[in-house]
CSV table of C-alpha atoms and ligand atoms in Angstrom, one decimal:
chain,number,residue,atom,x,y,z
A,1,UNK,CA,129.3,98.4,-101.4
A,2,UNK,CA,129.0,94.6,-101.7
A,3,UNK,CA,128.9,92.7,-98.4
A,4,UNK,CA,131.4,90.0,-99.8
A,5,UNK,CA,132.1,86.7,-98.8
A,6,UNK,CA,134.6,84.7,-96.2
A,7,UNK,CA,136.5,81.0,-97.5
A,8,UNK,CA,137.6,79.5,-94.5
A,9,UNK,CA,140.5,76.5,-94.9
A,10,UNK,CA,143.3,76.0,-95.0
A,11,UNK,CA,144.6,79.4,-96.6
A,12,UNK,CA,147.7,79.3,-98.7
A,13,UNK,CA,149.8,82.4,-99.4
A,14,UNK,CA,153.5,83.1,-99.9
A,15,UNK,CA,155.3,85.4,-98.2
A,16,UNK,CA,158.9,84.8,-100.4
A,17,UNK,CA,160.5,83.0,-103.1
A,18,UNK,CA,160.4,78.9,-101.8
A,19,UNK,CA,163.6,78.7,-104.3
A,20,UNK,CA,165.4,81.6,-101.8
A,21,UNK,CA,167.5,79.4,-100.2
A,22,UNK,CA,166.4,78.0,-97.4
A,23,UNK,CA,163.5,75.9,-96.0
A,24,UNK,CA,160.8,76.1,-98.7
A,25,UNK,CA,158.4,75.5,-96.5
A,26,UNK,CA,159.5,78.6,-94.6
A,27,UNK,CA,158.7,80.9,-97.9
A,28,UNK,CA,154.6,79.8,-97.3
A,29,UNK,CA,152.0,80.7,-94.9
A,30,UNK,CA,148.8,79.1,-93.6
A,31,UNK,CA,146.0,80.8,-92.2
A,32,UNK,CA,141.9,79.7,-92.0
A,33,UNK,CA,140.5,82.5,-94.0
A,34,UNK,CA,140.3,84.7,-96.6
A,35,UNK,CA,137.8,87.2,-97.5
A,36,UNK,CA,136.8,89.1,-100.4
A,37,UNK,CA,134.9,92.4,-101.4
A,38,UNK,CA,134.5,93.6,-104.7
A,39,UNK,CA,136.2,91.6,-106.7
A,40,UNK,CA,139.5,91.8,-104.6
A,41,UNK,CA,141.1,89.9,-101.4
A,42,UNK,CA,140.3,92.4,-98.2
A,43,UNK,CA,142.8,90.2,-96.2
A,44,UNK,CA,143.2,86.8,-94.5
A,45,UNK,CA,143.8,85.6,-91.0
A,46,UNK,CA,141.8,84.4,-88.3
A,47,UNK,CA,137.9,84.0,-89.3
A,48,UNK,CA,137.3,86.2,-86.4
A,49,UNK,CA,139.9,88.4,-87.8
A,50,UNK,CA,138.1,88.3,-91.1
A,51,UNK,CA,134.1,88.6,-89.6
A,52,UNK,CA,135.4,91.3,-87.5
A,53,UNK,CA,136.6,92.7,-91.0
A,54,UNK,CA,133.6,91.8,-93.0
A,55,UNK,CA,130.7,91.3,-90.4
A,56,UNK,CA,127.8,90.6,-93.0
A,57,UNK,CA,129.6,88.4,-95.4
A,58,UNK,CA,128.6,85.0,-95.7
A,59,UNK,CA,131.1,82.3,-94.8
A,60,UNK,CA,131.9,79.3,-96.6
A,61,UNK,CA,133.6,76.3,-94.8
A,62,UNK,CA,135.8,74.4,-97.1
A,63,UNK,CA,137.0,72.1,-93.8
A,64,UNK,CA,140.5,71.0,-94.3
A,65,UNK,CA,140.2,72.0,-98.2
A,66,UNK,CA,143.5,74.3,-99.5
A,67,UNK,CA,142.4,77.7,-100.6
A,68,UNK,CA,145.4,79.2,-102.3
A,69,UNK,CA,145.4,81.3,-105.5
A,70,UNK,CA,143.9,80.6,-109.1
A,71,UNK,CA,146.4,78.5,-111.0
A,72,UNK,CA,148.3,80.7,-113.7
A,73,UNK,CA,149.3,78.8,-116.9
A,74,UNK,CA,151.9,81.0,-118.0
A,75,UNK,CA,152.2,79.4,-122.0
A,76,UNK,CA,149.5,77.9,-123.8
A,77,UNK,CA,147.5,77.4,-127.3
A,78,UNK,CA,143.8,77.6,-126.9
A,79,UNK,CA,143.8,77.0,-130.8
A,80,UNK,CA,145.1,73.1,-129.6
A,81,UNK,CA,142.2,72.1,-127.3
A,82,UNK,CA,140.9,70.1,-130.0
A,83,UNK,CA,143.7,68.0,-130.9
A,84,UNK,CA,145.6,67.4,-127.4
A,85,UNK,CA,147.0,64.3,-126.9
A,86,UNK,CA,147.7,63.5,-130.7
A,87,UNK,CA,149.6,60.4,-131.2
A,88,UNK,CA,153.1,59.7,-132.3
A,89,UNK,CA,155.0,62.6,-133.7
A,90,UNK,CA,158.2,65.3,-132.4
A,91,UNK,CA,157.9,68.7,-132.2
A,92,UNK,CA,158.1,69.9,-136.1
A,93,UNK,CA,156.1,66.8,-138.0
A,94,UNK,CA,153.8,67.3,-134.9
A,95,UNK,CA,153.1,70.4,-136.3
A,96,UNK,CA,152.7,69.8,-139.4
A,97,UNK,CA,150.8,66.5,-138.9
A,98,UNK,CA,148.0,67.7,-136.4
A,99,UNK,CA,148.7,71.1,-135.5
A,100,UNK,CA,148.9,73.3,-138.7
A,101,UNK,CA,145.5,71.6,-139.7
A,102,UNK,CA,143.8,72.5,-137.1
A,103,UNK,CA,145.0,76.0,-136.9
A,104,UNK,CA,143.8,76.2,-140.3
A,105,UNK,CA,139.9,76.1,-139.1
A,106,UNK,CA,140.3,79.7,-136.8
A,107,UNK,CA,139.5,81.6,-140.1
A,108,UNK,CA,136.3,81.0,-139.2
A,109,UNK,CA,135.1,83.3,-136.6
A,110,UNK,CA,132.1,81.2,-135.4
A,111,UNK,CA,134.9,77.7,-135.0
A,112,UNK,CA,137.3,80.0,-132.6
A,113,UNK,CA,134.8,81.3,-130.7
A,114,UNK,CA,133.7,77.5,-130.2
A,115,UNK,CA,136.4,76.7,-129.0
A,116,UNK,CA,138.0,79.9,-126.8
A,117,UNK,CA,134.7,79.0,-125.1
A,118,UNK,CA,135.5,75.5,-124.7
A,119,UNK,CA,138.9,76.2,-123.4
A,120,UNK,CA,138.3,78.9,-121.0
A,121,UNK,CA,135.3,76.4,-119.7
A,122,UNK,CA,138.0,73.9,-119.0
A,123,UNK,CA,140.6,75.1,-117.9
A,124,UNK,CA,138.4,76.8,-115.4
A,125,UNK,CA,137.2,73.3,-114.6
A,126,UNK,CA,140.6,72.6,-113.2
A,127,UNK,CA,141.1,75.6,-111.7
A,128,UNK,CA,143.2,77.5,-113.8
A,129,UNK,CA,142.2,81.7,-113.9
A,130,UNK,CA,144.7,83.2,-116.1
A,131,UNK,CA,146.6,81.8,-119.4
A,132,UNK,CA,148.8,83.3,-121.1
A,133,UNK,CA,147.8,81.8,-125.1
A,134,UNK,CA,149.1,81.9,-128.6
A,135,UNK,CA,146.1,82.1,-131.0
A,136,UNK,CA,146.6,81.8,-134.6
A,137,UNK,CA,148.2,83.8,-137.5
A,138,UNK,CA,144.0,85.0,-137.9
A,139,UNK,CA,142.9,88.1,-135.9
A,140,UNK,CA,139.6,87.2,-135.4
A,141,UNK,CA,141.3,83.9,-133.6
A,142,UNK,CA,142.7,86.5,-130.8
A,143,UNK,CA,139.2,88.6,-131.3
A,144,UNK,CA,137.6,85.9,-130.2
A,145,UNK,CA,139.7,84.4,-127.3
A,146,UNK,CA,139.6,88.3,-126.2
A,147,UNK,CA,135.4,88.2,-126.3
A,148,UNK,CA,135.6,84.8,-124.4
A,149,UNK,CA,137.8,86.0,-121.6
A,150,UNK,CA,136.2,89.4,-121.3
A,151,UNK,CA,132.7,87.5,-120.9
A,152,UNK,CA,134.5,85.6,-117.9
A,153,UNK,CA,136.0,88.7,-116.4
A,154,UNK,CA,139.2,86.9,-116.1
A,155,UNK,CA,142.7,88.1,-116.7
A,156,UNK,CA,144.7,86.7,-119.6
A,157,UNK,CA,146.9,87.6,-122.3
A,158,UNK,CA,147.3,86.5,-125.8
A,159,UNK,CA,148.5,87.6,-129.1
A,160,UNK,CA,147.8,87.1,-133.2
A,161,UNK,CA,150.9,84.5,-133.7
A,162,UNK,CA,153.1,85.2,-136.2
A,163,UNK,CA,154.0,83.0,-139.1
A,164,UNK,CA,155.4,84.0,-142.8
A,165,UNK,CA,157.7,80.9,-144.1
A,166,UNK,CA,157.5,76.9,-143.2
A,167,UNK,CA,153.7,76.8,-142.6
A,168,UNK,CA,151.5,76.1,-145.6
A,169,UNK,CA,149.2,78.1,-147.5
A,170,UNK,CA,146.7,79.9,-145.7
A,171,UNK,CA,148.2,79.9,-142.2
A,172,UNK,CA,150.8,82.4,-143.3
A,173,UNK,CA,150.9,86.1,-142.8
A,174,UNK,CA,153.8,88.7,-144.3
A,175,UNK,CA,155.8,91.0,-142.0
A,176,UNK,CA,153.5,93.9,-143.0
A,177,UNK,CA,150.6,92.3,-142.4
A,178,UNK,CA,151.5,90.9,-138.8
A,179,UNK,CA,152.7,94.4,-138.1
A,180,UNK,CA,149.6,96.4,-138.6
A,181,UNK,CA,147.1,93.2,-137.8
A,182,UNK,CA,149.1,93.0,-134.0
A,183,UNK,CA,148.7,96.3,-133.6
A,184,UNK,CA,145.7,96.8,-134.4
A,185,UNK,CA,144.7,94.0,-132.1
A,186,UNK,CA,147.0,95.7,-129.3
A,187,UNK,CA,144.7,99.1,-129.9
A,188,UNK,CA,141.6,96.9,-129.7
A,189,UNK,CA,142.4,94.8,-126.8
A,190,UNK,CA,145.7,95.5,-124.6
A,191,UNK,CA,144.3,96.6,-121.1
A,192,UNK,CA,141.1,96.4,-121.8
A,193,UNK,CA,139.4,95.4,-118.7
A,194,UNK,CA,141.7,92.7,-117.4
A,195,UNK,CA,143.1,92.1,-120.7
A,196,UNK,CA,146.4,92.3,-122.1
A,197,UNK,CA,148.1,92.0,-125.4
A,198,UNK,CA,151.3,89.2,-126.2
A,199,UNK,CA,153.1,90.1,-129.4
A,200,UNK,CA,153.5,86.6,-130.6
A,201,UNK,CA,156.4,85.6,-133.1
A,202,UNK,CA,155.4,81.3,-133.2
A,203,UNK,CA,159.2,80.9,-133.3
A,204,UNK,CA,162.0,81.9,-135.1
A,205,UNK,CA,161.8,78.9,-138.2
A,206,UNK,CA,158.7,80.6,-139.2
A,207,UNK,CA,159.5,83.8,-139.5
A,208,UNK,CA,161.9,85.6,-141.5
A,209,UNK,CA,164.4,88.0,-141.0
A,210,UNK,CA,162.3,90.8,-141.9
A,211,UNK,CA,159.3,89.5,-140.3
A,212,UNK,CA,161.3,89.0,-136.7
A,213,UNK,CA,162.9,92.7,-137.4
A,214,UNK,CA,159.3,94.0,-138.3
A,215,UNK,CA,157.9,92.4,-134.5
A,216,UNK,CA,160.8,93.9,-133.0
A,217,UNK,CA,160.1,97.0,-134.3
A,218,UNK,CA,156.1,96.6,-133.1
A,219,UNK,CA,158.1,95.6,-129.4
A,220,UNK,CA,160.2,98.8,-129.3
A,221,UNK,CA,157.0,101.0,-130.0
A,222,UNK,CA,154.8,99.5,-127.6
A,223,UNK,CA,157.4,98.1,-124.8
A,224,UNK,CA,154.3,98.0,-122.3
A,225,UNK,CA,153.4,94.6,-124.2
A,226,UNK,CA,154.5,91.1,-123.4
A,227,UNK,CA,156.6,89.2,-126.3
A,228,UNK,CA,156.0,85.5,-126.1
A,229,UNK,CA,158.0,82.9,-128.5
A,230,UNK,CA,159.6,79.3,-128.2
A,231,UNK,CA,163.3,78.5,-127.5
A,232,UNK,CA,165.2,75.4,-127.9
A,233,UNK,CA,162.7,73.4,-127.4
A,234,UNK,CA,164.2,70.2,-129.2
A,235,UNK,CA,167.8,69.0,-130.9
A,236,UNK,CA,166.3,68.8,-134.4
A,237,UNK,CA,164.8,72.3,-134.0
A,238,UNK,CA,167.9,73.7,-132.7
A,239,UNK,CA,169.4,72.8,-135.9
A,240,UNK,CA,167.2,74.0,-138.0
A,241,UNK,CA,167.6,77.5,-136.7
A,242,UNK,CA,171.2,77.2,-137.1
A,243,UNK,CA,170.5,76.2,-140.9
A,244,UNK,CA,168.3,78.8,-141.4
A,245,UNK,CA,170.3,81.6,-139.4
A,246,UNK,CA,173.9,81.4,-140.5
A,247,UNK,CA,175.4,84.2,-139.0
A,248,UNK,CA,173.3,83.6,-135.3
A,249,UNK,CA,175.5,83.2,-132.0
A,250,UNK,CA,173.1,80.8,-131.4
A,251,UNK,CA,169.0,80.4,-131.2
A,252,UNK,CA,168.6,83.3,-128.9
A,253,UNK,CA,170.9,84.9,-130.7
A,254,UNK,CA,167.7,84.8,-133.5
A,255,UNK,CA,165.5,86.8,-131.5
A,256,UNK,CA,168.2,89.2,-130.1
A,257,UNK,CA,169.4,90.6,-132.9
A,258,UNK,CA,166.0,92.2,-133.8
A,259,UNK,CA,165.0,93.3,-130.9
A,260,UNK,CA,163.1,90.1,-129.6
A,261,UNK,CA,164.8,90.1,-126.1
A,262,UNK,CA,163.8,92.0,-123.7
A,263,UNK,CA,162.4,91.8,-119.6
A,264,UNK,CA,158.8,91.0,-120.9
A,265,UNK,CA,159.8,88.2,-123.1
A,266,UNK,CA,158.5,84.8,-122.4
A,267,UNK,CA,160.4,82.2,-123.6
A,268,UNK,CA,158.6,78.9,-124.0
A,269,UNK,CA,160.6,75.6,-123.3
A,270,UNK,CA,164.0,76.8,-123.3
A,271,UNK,CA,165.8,73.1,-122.6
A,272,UNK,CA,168.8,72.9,-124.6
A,273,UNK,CA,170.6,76.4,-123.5
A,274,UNK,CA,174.2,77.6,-123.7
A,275,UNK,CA,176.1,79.3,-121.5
A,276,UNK,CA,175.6,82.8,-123.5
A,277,UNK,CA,171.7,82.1,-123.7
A,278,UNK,CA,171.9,81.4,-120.1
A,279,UNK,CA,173.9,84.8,-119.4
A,280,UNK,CA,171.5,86.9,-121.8
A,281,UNK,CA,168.3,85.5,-120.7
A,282,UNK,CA,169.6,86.2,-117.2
A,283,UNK,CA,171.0,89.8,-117.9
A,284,UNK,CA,167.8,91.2,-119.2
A,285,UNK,CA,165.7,89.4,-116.8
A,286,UNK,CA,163.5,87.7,-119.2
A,287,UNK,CA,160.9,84.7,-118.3
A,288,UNK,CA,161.7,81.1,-119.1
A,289,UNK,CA,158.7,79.0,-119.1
A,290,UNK,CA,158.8,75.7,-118.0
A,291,UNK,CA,156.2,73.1,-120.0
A,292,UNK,CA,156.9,69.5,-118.5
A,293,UNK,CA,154.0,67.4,-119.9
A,294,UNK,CA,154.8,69.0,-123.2
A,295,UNK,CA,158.4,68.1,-123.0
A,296,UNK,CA,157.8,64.5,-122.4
A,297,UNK,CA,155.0,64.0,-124.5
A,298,UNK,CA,156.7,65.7,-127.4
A,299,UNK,CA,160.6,63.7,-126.5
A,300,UNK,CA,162.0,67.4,-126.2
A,301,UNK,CA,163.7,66.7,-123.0
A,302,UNK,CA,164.4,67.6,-119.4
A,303,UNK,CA,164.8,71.4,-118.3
A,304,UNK,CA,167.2,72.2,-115.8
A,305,UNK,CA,164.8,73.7,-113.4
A,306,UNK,CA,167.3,73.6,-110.2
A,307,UNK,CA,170.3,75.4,-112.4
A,308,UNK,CA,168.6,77.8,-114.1
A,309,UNK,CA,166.5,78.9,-110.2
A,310,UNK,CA,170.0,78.8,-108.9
A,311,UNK,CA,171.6,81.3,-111.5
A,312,UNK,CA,168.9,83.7,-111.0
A,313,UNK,CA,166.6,83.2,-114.0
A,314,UNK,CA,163.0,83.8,-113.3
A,315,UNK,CA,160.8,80.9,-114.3
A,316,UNK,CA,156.9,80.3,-114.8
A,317,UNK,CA,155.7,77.0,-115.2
A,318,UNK,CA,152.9,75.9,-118.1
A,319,UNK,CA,151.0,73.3,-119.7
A,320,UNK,CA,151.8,74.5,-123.6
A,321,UNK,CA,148.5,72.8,-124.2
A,322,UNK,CA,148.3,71.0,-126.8
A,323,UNK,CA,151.6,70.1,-127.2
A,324,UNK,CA,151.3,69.6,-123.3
A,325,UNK,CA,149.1,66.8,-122.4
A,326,UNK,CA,147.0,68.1,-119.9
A,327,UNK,CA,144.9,71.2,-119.0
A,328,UNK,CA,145.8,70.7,-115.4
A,329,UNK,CA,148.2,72.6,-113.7
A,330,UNK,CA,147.8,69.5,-111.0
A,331,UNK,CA,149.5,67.4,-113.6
A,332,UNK,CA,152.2,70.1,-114.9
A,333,UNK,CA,153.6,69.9,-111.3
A,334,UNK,CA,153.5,66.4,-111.2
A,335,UNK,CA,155.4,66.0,-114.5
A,336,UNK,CA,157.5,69.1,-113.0
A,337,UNK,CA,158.7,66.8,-110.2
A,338,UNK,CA,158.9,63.6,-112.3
A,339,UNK,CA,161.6,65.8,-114.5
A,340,UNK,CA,163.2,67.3,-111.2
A,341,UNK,CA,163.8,63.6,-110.3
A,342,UNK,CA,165.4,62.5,-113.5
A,343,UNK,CA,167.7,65.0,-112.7
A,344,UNK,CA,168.3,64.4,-109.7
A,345,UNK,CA,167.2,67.1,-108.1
A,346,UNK,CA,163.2,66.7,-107.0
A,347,UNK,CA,161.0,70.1,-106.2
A,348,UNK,CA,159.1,70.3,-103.0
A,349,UNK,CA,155.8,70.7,-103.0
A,350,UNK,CA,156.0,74.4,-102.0
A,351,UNK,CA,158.3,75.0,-104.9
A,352,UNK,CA,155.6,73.4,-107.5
A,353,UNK,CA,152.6,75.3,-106.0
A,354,UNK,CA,154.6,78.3,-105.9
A,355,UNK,CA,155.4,77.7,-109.2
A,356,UNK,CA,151.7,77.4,-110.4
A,357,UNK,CA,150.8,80.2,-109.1
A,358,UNK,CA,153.4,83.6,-108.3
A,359,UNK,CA,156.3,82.4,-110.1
A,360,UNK,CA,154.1,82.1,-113.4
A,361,UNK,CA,152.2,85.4,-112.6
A,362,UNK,CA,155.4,86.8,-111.7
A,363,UNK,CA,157.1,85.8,-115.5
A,364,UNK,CA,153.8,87.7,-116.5
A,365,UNK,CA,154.6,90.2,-114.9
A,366,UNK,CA,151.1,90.5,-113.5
A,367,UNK,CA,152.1,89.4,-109.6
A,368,UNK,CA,151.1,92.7,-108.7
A,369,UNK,CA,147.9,91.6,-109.2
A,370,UNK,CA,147.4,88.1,-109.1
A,371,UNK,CA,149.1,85.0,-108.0
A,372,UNK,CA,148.9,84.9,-104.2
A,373,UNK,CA,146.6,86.0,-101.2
A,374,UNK,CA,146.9,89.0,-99.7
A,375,UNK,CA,145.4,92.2,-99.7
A,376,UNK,CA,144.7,93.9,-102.6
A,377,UNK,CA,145.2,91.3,-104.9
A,378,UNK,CA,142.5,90.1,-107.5
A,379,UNK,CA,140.1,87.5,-106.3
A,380,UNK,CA,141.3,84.4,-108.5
A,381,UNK,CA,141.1,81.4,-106.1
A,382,UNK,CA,141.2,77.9,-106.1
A,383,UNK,CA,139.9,75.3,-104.0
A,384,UNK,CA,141.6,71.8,-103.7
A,385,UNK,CA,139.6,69.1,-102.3
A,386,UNK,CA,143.1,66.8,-100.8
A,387,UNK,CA,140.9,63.8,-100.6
A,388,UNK,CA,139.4,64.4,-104.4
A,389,UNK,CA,139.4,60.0,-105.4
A,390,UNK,CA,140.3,57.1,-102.6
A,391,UNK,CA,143.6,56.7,-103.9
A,392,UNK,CA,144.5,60.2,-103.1
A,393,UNK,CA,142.4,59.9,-99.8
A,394,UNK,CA,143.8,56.8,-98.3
A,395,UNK,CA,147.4,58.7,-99.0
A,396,UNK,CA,146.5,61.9,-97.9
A,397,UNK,CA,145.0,60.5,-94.2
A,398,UNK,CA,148.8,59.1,-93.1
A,399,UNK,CA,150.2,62.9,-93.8
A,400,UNK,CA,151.9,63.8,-90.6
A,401,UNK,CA,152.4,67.7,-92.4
A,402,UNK,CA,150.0,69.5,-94.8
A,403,UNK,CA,152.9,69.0,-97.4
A,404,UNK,CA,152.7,65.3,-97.4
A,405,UNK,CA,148.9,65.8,-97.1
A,406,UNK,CA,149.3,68.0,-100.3
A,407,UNK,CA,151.5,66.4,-102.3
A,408,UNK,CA,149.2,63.1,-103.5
A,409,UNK,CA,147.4,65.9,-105.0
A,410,UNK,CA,149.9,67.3,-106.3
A,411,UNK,CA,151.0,63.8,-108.2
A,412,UNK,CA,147.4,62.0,-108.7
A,413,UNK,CA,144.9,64.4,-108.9
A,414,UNK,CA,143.1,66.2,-111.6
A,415,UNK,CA,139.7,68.4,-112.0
A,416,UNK,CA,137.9,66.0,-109.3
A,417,UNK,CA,140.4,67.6,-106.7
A,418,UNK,CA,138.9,71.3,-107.9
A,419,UNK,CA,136.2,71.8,-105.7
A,420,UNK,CA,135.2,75.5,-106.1
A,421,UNK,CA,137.2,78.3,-108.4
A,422,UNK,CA,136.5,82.1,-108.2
A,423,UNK,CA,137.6,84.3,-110.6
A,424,UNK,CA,137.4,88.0,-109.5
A,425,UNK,CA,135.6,87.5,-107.1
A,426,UNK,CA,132.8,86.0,-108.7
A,427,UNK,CA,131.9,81.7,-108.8
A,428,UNK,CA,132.8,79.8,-111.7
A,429,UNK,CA,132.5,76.2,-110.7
A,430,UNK,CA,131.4,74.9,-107.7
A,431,UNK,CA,128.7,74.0,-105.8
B,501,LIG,N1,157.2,75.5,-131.5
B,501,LIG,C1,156.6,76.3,-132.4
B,501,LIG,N2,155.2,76.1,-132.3
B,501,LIG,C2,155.0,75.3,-131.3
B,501,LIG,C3,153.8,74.8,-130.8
B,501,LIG,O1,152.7,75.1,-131.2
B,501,LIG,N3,153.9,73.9,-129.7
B,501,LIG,C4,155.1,73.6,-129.2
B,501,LIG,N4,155.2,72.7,-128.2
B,501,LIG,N5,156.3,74.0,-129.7
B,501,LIG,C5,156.2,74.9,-130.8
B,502,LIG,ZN1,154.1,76.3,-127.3
């Protein structure tokens, strides 16, 4: 048996819901270390507590560092890292101006490994250990984000997306062929070491009717599966789907009738909702997931975070790279809050971390395994340097609580603030 290792910090875990009702704050827990054997968390507390647990492991002093669990980025599209931050456009000329190009390349086996590689390596970097991704309408684009992550020994999910009207030649499958291609993937790949498959339907304009009722059929015979798609993401959109599905209630209404709603759904974006959305999404427990740098770099708009928590909904929280204009989980909470603010209603610092880490694991439905510290849980951690740059530093010093020491982080700092990231239990970055 390995002798593992001790962290010792300031230890984040959460012992509830910071969106309960009451105090946040009162929803975390501090304690000054945590140790790990074998690729799991044996338990924190005390660093006596912990030696007395572990007595041969080394122990590494991360001083007044926050050790908390891996970020979890709960809707992204590794098949974007190259174009990120692509100037000018909204969501569907966007896609056709810099995304559908790009997608184009994954054809080639040897360009997605490139960059599944290059992805993984940096969203590491900034201390992100699982994703949750949409690859490309190409199998050997999920083949290879599957080899990358495997290689890593991290946990992810990800799914063939699924595309058979509006996108152009070449990047268009047929409802057969996204059938038997997902599940052959799903046979090659789902729970495979700590991998798992997403059936992937890119959104409901570019699919048709039979190739959404052909999905829902692959759903309904392997139910164990996540489903991840995109819902009312923008105005212009939203009208589109209403064009091209006459007789829908309404967008979700699009997914619904074939199946395509259901307690492992992800729904990416979900801003502009009705009242009946609202009540489905609700009823069947389904995940929204909320992408705030995407939805202001896009102009999609402002997601009613403090509603939909207060109805019930359950909620992860992404950076819908590339649409999103950041890798960094650091900056999704910051643009989180910025958007809490314009509604008047601004998250705590609790609530974002929370966010970043159980709620998104939790719309994964992987929070039995990752997402916070405590026993028995996967080693993914994460630790934040609070004094990463001198702005954040000279800020973080006058902090009369570790939340207001936090929370500069939180709004200014990026990968320099990631000063060491495990992912089960083994060293990624760090020195
Ligand atoms: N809707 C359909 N596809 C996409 C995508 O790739 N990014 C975003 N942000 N929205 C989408
Ligand atoms: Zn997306």
């Amino acid at each position: 048996m390995a002798t593992g290792f001790i962290l010792k910090g300031q230890v984040l875990s959460f012992t509830g819901s910071p969106f309960g009702g009451g105090q946040p704050e009162d929803a975390a827990r501090l304690q000054e270390a945590v140790a790990v054997q074998d690729g799991l968390i044996a338990g924190a507390g005390t660093l006596a507590e912990m030696q007395a647990r572990l007595p041969e492991a080394e122990v590494r002093d991360h001083g007044q560092s926050l050790i908390l669990a891996g970020f979890v980025d709960a809707h992204v599209h590794y098949p974007q890292t190259a174009i990120i931050a692509s100037w000018g456009k909204r969501l569907i000329d966007w896609l056709n101006s810099y995304t559908f190009p790009e997608e184009m390349r994954f054809s080639n086996r040897g360009y997605a490994d490139e960059i599944a590689g290059r992805y993984l390596d940096l969203t590491a970097a900034h201390g992100t250990t699982t994703v949750c991704s949409y690859c490309t309408i190409h199998p050997e684009s999920a083949d290879a984000f599957f080899a990358a992550a495997q290689a890593r020994g991290q946990r992810v999910a990800a799914g063939k997306t699924c595309m058979d009207r509006n996108a152009p030649e070449g990047l268009r499958d047929t409802a057969q062929s996204a059938y038997d291609d997902s599940e052959a993937l799903i046979e090659r790949w789902h729970r495979v070491d700590r991998l798992e498959y997403a059936i992937t339907p890119r959104f409901s304009p570019t699919s048709t009717p039979e190739q959404l009722e052909a999905i829902g059929a692959l759903w309904a015979k392997h139910p164990e599966c996540l489903m991840q798609t995109h819902l009312s993401e923008q105005t212009d959109e939203i009208a589109w789907v209403r064009e091209l599905f006459p007789q829908a209630r309404d967008y979700l209404d699009t997914y619904e009738e074939f199946g395509l709603l259901g307690a492992k759904g992800l729904y990416g974006h979900a801003i502009h909702l009705e009242e009946r959305e609202r009540h489905r999404l609700r009823e069947y427990g389904a995940a929204l997931i909320h992408c705030p740098t995407s939805n202001t770099f896009i102009g999609s708009g402002l997601f009613d975070m403090a509603g939909l928590m207060a109805e019930g909904q359950r909620i992860g929280l992404a950076t819908d790279t590339g649409g999103g204009s950041s890798f960094s989980m650091l900056r999704t909470m910051a643009a989180a809050y910025e958007i809490g603010q314009l509604r008047g209603t601004p998250l705590h610092a609790a609530q974002l971390l929370w966010l970043a880490t159980q709620g998104s694991a939790a719309a994964l439905r992987m929070d039995g395994k990752i997402g916070n510290i405590s026993e028995g849980k996967e080693a993914d951690l994460v630790v934040l340097d609070l004094a990463s740059t001198p702005a954040i530093a000279q800020r973080a010093e006058r902090a009369e609580d570790l939340w207001e020491a936090v929370f500069p982080t939180i709004m200014m700092g990026d990968d320099r603030a990631v000063a060491e990231v495990w992912i089960g239990g083994r060293r990624v970055t760090g020195g």
